[in-house]
Tab-separated table of C-alpha atoms and ligand atoms in Angstrom:
chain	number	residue	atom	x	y	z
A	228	UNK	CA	16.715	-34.443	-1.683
A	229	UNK	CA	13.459	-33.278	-2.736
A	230	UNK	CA	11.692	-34.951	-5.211
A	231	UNK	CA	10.253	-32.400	-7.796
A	232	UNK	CA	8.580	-34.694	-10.002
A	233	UNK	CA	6.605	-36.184	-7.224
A	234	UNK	CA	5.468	-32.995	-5.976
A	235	UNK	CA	4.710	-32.023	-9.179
A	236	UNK	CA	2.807	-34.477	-10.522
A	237	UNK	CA	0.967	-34.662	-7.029
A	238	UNK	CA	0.102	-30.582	-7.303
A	239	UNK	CA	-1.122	-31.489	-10.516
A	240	UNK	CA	-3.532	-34.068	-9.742
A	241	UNK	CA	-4.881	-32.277	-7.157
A	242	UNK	CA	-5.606	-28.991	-8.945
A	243	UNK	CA	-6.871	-30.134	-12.054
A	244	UNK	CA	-9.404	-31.354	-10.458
A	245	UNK	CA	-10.777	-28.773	-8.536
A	246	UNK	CA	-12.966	-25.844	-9.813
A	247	UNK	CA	-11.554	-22.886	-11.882
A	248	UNK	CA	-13.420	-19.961	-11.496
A	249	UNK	CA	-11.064	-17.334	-14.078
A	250	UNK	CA	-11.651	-16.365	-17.017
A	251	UNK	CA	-9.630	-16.596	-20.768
A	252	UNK	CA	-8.288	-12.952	-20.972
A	253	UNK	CA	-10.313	-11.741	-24.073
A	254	UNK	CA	-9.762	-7.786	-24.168
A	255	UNK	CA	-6.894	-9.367	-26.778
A	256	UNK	CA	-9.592	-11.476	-29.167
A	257	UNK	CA	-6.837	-13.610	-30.001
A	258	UNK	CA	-5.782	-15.066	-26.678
A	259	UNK	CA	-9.068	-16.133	-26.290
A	260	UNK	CA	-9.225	-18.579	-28.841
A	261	UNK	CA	-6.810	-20.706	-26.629
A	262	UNK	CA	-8.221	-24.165	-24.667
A	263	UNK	CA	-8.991	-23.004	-21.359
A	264	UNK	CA	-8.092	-26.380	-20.118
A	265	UNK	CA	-4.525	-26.355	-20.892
A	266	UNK	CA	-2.493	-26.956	-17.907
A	267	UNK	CA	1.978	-27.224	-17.352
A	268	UNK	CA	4.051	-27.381	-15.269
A	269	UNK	CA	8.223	-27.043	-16.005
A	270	UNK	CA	10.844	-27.226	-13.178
A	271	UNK	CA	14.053	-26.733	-14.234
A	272	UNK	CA	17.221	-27.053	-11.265
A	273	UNK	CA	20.719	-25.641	-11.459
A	274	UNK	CA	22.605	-29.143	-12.598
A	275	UNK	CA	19.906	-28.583	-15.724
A	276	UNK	CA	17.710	-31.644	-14.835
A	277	UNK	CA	13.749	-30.464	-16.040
A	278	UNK	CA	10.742	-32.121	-14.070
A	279	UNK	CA	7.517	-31.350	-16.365
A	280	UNK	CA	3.641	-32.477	-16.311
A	281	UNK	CA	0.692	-31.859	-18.140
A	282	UNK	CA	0.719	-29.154	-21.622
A	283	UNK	CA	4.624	-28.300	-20.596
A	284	UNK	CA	6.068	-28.709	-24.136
A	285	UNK	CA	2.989	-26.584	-25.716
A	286	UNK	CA	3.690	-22.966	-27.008
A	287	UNK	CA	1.437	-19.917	-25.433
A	288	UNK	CA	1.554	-16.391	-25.380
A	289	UNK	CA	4.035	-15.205	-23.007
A	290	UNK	CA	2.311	-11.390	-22.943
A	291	UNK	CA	3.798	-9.672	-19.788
A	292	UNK	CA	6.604	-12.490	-18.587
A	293	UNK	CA	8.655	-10.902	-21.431
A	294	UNK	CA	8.413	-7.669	-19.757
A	295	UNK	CA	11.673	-9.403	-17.191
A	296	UNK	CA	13.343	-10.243	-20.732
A	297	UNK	CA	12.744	-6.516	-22.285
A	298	UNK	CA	13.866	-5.069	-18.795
A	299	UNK	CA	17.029	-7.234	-18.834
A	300	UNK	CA	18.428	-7.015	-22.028
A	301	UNK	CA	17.700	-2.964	-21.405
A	302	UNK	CA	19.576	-2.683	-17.908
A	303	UNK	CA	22.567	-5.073	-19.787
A	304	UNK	CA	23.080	-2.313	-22.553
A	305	UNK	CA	21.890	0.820	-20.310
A	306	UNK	CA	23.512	-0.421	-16.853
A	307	UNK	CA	21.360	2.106	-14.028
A	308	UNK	CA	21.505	4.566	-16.394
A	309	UNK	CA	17.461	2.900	-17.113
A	310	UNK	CA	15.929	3.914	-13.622
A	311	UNK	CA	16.480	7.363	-14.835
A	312	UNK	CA	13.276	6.952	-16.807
A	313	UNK	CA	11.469	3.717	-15.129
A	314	UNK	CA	11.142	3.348	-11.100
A	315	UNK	CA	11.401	0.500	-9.278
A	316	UNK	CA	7.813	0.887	-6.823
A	317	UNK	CA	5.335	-1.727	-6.475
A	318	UNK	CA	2.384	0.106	-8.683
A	319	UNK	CA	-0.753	-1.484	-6.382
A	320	UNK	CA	-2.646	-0.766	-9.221
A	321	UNK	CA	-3.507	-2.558	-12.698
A	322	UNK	CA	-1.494	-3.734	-15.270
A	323	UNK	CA	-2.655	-0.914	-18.076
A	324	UNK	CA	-3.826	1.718	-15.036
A	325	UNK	CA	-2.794	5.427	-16.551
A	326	UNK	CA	-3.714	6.797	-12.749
A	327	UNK	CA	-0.071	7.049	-11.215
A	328	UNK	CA	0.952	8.625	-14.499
A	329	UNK	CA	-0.221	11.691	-14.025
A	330	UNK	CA	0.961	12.562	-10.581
A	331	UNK	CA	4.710	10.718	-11.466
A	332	UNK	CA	5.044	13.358	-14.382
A	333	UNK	CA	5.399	10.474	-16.941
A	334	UNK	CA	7.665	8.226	-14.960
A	335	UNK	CA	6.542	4.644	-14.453
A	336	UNK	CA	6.798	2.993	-11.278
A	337	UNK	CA	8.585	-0.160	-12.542
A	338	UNK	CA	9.228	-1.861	-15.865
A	339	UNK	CA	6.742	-5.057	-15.121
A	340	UNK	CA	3.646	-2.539	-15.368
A	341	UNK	CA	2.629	-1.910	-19.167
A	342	UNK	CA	3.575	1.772	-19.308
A	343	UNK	CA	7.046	0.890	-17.595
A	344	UNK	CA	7.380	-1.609	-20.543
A	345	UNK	CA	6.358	0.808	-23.072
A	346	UNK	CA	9.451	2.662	-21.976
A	347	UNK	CA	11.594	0.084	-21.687
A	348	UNK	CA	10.382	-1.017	-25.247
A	349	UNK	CA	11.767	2.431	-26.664
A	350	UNK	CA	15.133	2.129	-24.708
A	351	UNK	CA	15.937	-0.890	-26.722
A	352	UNK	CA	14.465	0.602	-29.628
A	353	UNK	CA	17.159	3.540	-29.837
A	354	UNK	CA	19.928	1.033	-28.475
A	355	UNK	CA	19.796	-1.980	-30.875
A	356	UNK	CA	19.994	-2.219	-34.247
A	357	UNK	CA	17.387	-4.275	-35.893
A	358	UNK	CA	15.279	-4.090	-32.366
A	359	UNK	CA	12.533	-6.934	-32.625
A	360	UNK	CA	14.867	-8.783	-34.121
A	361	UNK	CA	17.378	-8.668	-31.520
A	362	UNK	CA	15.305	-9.286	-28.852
A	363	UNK	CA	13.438	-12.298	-30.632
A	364	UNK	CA	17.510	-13.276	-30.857
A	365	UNK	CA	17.908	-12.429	-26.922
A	366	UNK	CA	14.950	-14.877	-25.898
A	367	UNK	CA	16.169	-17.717	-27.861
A	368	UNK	CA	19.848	-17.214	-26.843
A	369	UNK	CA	18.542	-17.907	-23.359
A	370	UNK	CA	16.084	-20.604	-24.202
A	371	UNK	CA	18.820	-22.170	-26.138
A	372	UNK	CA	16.259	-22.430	-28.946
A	373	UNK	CA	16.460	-21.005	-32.181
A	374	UNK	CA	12.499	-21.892	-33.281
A	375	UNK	CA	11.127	-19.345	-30.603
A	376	UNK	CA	9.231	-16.721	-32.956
A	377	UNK	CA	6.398	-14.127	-32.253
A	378	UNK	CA	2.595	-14.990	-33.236
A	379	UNK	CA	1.907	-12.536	-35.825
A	380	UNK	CA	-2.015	-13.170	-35.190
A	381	UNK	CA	-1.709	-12.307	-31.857
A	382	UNK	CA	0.522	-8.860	-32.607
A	383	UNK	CA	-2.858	-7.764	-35.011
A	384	UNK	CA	-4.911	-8.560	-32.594
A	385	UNK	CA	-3.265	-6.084	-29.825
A	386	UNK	CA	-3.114	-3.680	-32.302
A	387	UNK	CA	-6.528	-3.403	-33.030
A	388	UNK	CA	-7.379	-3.171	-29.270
A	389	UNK	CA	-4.640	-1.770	-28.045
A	390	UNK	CA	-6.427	1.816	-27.119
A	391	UNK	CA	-5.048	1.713	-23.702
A	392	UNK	CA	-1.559	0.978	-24.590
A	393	UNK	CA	-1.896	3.585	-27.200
A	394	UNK	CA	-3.307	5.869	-24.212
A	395	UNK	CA	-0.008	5.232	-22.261
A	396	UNK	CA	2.419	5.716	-24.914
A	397	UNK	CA	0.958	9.417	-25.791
A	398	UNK	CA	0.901	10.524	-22.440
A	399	UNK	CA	4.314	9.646	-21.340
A	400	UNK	CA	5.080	11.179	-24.744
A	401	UNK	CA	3.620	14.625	-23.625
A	402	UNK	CA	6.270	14.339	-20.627
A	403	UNK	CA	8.812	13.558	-23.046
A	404	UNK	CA	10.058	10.142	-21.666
A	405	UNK	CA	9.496	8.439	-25.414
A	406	UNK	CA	12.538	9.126	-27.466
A	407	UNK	CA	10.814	7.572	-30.431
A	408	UNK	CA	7.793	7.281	-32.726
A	409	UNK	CA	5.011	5.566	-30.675
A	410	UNK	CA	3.876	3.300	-33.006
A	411	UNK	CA	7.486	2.255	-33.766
A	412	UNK	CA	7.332	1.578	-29.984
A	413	UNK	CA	3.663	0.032	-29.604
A	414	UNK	CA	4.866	-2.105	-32.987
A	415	UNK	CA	7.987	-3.222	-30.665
A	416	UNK	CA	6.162	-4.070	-27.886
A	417	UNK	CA	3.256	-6.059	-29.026
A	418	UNK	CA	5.358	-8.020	-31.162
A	419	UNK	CA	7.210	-8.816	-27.535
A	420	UNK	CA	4.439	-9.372	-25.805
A	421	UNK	CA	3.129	-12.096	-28.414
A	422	UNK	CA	6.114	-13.927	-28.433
A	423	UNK	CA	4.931	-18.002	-28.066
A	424	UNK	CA	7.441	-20.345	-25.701
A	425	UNK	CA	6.535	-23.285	-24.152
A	426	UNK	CA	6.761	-24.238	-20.356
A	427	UNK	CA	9.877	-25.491	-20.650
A	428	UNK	CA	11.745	-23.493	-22.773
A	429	UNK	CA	10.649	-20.519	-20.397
A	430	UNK	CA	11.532	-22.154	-17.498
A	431	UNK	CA	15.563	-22.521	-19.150
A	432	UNK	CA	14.972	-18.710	-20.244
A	433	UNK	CA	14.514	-17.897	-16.261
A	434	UNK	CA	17.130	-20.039	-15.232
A	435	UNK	CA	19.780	-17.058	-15.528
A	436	UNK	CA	17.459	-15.375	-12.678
A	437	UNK	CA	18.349	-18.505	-10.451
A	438	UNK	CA	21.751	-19.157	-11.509
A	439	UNK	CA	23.631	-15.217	-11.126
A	440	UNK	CA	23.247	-14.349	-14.878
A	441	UNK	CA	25.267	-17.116	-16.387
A	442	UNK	CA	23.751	-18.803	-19.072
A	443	UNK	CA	24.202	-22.241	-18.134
A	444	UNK	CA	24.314	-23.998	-21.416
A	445	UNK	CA	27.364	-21.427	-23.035
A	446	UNK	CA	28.904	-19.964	-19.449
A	447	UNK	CA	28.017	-16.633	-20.766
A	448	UNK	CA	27.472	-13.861	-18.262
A	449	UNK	CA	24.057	-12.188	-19.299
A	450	UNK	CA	23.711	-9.988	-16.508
A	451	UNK	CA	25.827	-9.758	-13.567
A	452	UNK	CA	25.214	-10.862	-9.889
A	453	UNK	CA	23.932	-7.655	-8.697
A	454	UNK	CA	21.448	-6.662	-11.874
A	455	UNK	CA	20.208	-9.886	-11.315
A	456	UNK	CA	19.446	-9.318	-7.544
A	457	UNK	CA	17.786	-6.363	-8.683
A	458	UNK	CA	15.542	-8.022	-11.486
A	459	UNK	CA	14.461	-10.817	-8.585
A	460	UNK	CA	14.106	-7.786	-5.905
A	461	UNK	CA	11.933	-6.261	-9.060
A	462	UNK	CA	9.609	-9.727	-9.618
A	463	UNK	CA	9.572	-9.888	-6.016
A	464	UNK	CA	7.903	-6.431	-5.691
A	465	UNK	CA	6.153	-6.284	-8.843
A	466	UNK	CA	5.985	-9.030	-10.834
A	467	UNK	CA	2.336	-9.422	-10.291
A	468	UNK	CA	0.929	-5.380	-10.403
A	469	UNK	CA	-1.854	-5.359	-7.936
A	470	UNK	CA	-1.265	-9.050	-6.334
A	471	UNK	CA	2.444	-8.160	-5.652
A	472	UNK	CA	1.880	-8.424	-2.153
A	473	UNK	CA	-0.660	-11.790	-2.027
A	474	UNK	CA	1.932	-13.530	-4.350
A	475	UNK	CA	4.871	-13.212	-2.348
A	476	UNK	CA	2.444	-14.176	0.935
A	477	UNK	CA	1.483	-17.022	-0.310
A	478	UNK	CA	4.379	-18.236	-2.743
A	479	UNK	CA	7.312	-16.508	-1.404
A	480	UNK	CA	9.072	-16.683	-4.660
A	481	UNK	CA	10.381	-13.859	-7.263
A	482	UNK	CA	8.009	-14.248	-10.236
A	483	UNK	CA	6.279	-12.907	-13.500
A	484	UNK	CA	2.683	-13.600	-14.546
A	485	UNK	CA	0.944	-12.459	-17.990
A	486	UNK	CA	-2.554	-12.608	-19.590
A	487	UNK	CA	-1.688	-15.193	-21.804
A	488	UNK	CA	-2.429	-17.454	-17.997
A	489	UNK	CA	1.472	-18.247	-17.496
A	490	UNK	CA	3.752	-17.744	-14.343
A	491	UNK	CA	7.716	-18.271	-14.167
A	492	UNK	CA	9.025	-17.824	-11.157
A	493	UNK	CA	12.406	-18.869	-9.812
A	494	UNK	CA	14.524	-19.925	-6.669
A	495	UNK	CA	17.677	-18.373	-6.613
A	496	UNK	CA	20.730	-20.653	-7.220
A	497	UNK	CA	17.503	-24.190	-6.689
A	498	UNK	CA	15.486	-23.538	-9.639
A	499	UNK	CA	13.224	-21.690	-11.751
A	500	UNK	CA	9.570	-23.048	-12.408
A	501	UNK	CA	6.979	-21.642	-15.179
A	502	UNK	CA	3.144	-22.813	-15.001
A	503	UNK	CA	0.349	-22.256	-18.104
A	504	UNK	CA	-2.956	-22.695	-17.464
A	505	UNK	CA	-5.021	-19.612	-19.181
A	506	UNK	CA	-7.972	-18.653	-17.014
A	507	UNK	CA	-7.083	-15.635	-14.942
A	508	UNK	CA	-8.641	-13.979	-11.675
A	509	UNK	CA	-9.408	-10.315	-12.107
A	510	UNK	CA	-5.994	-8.980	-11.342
A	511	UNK	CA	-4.909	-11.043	-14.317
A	512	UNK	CA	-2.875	-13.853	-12.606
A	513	UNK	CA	-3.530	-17.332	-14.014
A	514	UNK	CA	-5.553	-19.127	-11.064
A	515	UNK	CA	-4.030	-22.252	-11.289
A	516	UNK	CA	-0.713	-20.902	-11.996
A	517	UNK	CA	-0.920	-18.894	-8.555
A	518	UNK	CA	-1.891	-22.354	-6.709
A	519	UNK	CA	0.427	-24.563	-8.101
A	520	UNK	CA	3.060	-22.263	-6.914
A	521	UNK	CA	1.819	-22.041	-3.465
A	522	UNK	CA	1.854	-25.838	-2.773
A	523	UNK	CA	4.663	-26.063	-4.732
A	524	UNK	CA	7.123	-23.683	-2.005
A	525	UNK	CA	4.520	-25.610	0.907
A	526	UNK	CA	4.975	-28.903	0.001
A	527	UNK	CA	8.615	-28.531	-0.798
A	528	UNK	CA	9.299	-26.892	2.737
A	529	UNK	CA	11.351	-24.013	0.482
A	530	UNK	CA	10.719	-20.310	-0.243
A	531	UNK	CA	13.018	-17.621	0.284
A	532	UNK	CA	11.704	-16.430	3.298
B	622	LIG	N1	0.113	-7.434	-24.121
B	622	LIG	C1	-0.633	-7.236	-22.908
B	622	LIG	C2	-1.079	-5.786	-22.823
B	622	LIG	O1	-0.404	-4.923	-23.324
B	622	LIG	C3	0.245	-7.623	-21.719
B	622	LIG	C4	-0.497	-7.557	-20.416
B	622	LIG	C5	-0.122	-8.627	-19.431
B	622	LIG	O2	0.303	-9.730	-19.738
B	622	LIG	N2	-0.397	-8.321	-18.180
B	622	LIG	O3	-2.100	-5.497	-22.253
């Protein structure tokens, strides 16, 4: 038996002391107003038993991990019928690039990027029927946890600087792969960007990724086995844009980052595991996030590979 709350508590200890060279993500004004200190850790296994340390039961900005949420509430209503308009290729470039756009006539390489999300955003926008509302509803059904709400400061604050986003949107517009008004669809996907969770109850949100879509607290089947190989294949690939490649080398997990510094990542049918600490390296992966996970799959002697 491994013990995760030994390993965790080691990893810990061992990285919060040693130097932090990222920086607070502040092209969103609002997310840096956050301690850059802050630092949890949530492991949550398949029988339901959590291991946590440090800030785990504090509330951040999840920013791009809800992209995995948006994606798989979209391919649960849509089915494959969504890679019509979304791809599923590593990007190798930034988060907000517009450079592939161009050349893919409109089409995003995957759904974690923010242009893919944008799309994905105004899928669920023709498809449900009070949208932000139902996917607030969709979070907290898997997070068991009714509380889970956006942070209204932080959606103002990406709307005021959200010129790139804005950028995106009107371009895949001109190739007529946004069915709806972009800033009904920028509205949508700030607000699920800026949605606040803790380390904990994001690591029970992921644990459908680990467990073959069942919701493990109602038996409900959220996705099924093989949409949820494909939304691990998906983090696997490109749940960390232009560090795709470097996270899977060094973690060997499926995962998620976002600017707001956290990281879930998960171990299919073991675990899944969500870090916060909010200084980023210049891809925008939290620093400590991407270290804890690496001793976390070395110390443990698991990974998928
Ligand atoms: N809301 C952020 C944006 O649109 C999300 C980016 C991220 O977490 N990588 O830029």
């Amino acid at each position: 038996m491994v013990n995760y709350q030994e390993i965790l508590q080691d990893i810990y200890t061992e990285i919060a002391s040693s130097e932090n060279e990222g920086k607070i993500a502040s092209y969103i004004p609002e997310l840096a107003k956050i301690d850059a200190n802050k630092f949890g850790i949530c492991l949550t296994n398949l029988v339901g038993r959590e291991y946590h340390v440090g800030d785990s039961d504090e509330r951040f900005s999840i920013q791009s991990i809800s992209k995995v949420f948006a994606a798989s509430l979209a391919f649960s209503i849509l089915g494959d019928k969504i890679w019509e308009r979304v791809g599923v290729e590593p990007s190798g470039t930034k988060f907000n690039s517009l450079i592939q756009l161009e050349l893919e006539n409109g089409i995003p390489r995957n759904p974690f990027i923010n242009a893919g999300a944008i799309v994905v955003a105004d899928m669920l926008i023709t498809h449900l029927k009070h949208p932000k509302n139902d996917y607030l509803e969709f979070v907290q059904k898997l997070a068991g946890e009714n509380s889970i709400n956006f942070d209204f400061s932080v959606v103002d604050s990406e709307k005021d600087y959200g010129y790139r986003n804005a950028a995106l949107i009107n371009f895949m517009k001109s190739y007529g792969n946004i069915e709806n008004d972009v800033d009904e669809v920028l509205d949508f996907y700030f607000h699920s960007c800026s949605i606040e969770m803790s380390c904990r109850e994001l690591s029970r949100a992921f644990l459908i990724y680990a467990n073959h879509g069942i919701l493990a607290s109602t038996g409900e089947k959220v996705l099924d086995k093989s949409q949820i190989k494909r939304m691990n294949a998906l983090m696997q690939t490109c749940g960390f844009y232009d560090e795709a490649g470097e996270f899977s080398f060094k973690v060997g997990l499926p995962g998620k980052s976002g600017v707001g510094g956290g990281i879930a990542a998960v171990f299919p049918k073991e675990y899944s595991v969500v870090v916060w600490s909010p200084k980023l390296n210049k891809k925008g992966n939290s620093v400590y996030g991407l270290k804890t996970l690496e001793l976390l799959t070395t110390k443990s002697g698991l990974s998928i590979f």
